CSV table of C-alpha atoms in Angstrom, one decimal:
chain,number,residue,atom,x,y,z
V,1,SER,CA,15.9,14.8,0.6
V,2,THR,CA,13.6,14.3,-2.8
V,3,LEU,CA,11.2,12.9,-2.9
V,4,PRO,CA,11.6,9.3,-5.4
V,5,ALA,CA,11.1,9.8,-9.1
V,6,VAL,CA,8.3,8.1,-9.6
V,7,ALA,CA,6.4,10.2,-7.3
V,8,GLU,CA,7.4,14.0,-8.2
V,9,GLU,CA,6.6,12.7,-11.8
V,10,LEU,CA,3.2,11.8,-10.5
V,11,LEU,CA,2.1,14.8,-8.4
V,12,ARG,CA,3.8,16.9,-12.1
V,13,GLU,CA,1.4,13.8,-13.7
V,14,ILE,CA,-1.8,14.9,-11.3
V,15,LYS,CA,-0.7,18.6,-12.0
V,16,LYS,CA,-1.3,18.7,-15.1
V,17,ALA,CA,-3.9,16.5,-15.5
V,18,PHE,CA,-5.4,19.2,-12.7
V,19,GLN,CA,-4.5,22.1,-14.9
V,20,GLU,CA,-6.7,20.8,-18.0
V,21,THR,CA,-9.7,19.3,-16.3
V,22,SER,CA,-10.0,20.4,-12.6
V,23,GLN,CA,-10.5,16.9,-11.7
V,24,VAL,CA,-7.8,14.5,-11.0
V,25,PRO,CA,-8.1,11.1,-13.4
V,26,ASP,CA,-8.4,7.4,-12.1
V,27,ASP,CA,-5.2,6.4,-13.3
V,28,LEU,CA,-3.6,9.3,-11.4
V,29,LEU,CA,-5.1,8.3,-8.6
V,30,LEU,CA,-4.5,4.9,-8.5
V,31,GLY,CA,-0.6,5.6,-8.5
V,32,LEU,CA,-1.1,8.1,-5.8
V,33,LYS,CA,-2.8,5.0,-3.7
V,34,PHE,CA,0.2,3.1,-4.8
V,35,ILE,CA,2.9,4.7,-4.5
V,36,PHE,CA,1.5,7.1,-0.9
V,37,GLY,CA,-0.4,4.0,0.5
V,38,PRO,CA,-2.9,4.2,3.3
V,39,ALA,CA,-1.8,8.6,3.2
V,40,ALA,CA,-3.5,9.3,0.2
V,41,VAL,CA,-6.8,9.3,0.6
V,42,PRO,CA,-6.9,10.8,4.3
V,43,ALA,CA,-3.9,13.7,2.8
V,44,LEU,CA,-7.0,14.6,-0.3
V,45,ASP,CA,-9.6,14.8,2.4
V,46,LEU,CA,-7.5,16.7,3.6
V,47,VAL,CA,-7.2,18.4,0.9
V,48,ASP,CA,-11.3,19.0,-0.7
V,49,GLN,CA,-11.6,20.0,2.6
V,50,ARG,CA,-9.0,23.0,2.1
V,51,SER,CA,-6.8,22.6,5.2
V,52,VAL,CA,-3.9,22.9,3.7
V,53,THR,CA,-3.0,27.3,3.9
V,54,ARG,CA,0.9,28.3,2.4
V,55,VAL,CA,2.0,31.0,5.0
V,56,ARG,CA,4.5,33.6,3.8
V,57,SER,CA,6.3,36.0,4.5
V,58,PRO,CA,8.0,39.6,3.0
V,59,SER,CA,11.0,38.3,2.5
V,60,GLY,CA,10.0,35.0,1.1
V,61,ARG,CA,10.1,33.0,3.5
V,62,THR,CA,7.1,29.6,3.3
V,63,LEU,CA,5.6,27.0,5.1
V,64,TYR,CA,3.0,24.9,5.2
V,65,GLN,CA,-0.5,24.9,8.5
V,66,VAL,CA,-2.5,21.8,7.8
V,67,LEU,CA,-5.4,21.7,10.3
V,68,GLY,CA,-5.1,17.9,11.4
V,69,SER,CA,-8.3,15.9,10.9
V,70,SER,CA,-8.0,15.6,15.2
V,71,GLY,CA,-8.7,19.5,14.9
V,72,LYS,CA,-4.4,19.9,15.7
V,73,LEU,CA,-2.2,22.6,13.6
V,74,TYR,CA,0.1,20.9,11.7
V,75,THR,CA,3.5,23.0,10.6
V,76,CYS,CA,5.2,21.1,6.9
V,77,TYR,CA,7.6,22.6,5.1
V,78,SER,CA,7.7,21.2,1.5
V,79,SER,CA,11.5,22.3,0.6
V,80,CYS,CA,12.8,20.1,2.7
V,81,HIS,CA,9.8,17.4,3.5
V,82,PHE,CA,8.7,17.6,6.7
V,83,CYS,CA,6.3,17.5,9.3
V,84,THR,CA,5.8,18.7,12.8
V,85,CYS,CA,2.7,15.6,13.8
V,86,PRO,CA,3.3,12.1,15.3
V,87,ALA,CA,2.7,9.9,12.5
V,88,PHE,CA,6.2,11.9,10.4
V,89,GLY,CA,8.2,10.5,12.9
V,90,PHE,CA,7.2,7.5,14.0
V,91,SER,CA,6.2,6.5,10.2
V,92,VAL,CA,8.7,8.0,8.1
V,93,LEU,CA,11.8,9.2,10.7
V,94,GLN,CA,11.9,5.9,12.7
V,95,LYS,CA,10.2,3.1,11.3
V,96,SER,CA,10.6,4.1,7.1
V,97,GLU,CA,7.9,3.3,6.1
V,98,SER,CA,5.9,5.6,4.4
V,99,LEU,CA,7.7,8.2,2.1
V,100,LEU,CA,5.6,10.9,4.1
V,101,CYS,CA,1.9,11.2,5.7
V,102,LYS,CA,-0.9,13.1,5.0
V,103,HIS,CA,-0.6,16.1,5.9
V,104,ILE,CA,2.8,16.7,3.8
V,105,LEU,CA,1.0,15.4,1.6
V,106,ALA,CA,-2.1,17.6,0.9
V,107,VAL,CA,0.4,20.5,0.6
V,108,TYR,CA,1.5,18.3,-2.3
V,109,LEU,CA,-1.6,18.0,-3.8
V,110,SER,CA,-2.8,21.2,-2.7
V,111,GLN,CA,-0.1,22.6,-4.4
V,112,ALA,CA,-0.7,20.7,-7.7
V,113,MET,CA,-4.3,21.5,-7.3
V,114,GLU,CA,-3.6,25.0,-6.8
V,115,ALA,CA,-6.2,24.1,-3.4
V,116,CYS,CA,-3.8,26.5,-0.6
V,117,GLN,CA,-5.1,29.0,1.1
V,118,ASP,CA,-2.8,31.4,1.8
V,119,LEU,CA,-2.3,33.6,4.5
V,120,ALA,CA,0.7,36.8,5.0
V,121,VAL,CA,2.9,37.2,8.1
V,122,SER,CA,5.6,39.6,9.1
V,123,GLU,CA,9.2,38.3,9.5
V,124,GLU,CA,7.4,38.7,13.3
V,125,GLN,CA,4.5,36.2,12.6
V,126,LEU,CA,6.2,33.0,11.3
V,127,THR,CA,9.5,33.7,13.7
V,128,ASN,CA,6.5,32.6,16.4
V,129,ILE,CA,4.8,29.7,14.8
V,130,LEU,CA,8.5,28.8,14.4
V,131,LEU,CA,9.4,29.0,17.7
V,132,ALA,CA,6.1,28.0,18.9
V,133,GLU,CA,6.5,24.4,17.1
V,134,GLU,CA,10.0,24.2,19.5
V,135,GLU,CA,8.8,24.7,22.7
V,136,ASP,CA,5.9,21.5,21.4
V,137,GLU,CA,8.1,19.3,20.4
V,138,GLY,CA,10.9,20.2,23.1
C-alpha cells in the first residue's frame, strides 16, 4: 500500500524545502492540512516535541516508535503505513475517514525534516518490541 501520489509529492516538497531553508513554507503547511486534515497539526506538534524514534536492528530492520500526546508509545511501520494506535484502526482502517493517524504522519514528517531520534537495538530487543505490541492487541 502506498500513499496517494499527491501526498507523496507533498512530503517530497516538504523534505526539499526543509533541506534548503530549515523550515516548511506556509503553502506546504496548508497543503498538509488539506491532504491530511485534522492529523496535520498534532503530527507537526509531535515532530516539534521530537517524539519520533527510529528503532534499527543490526540486520537493518527498522520501525518507528512515537510517544503520543497521551504519553503512550505507539509503534509505526512506515513501509506499510501502519500504526498500533486506536485512531489508526478506527479512522483509517474501519471508517476510511483519514489517510493516516497523527503518529504515522509524524513519522513521515520527521523523516522529511530529519527530526527522528535514533535508537540502535539488538535483534532480540526488536523482537521483544514486536511481541509486546502483539500482546497489547491480544
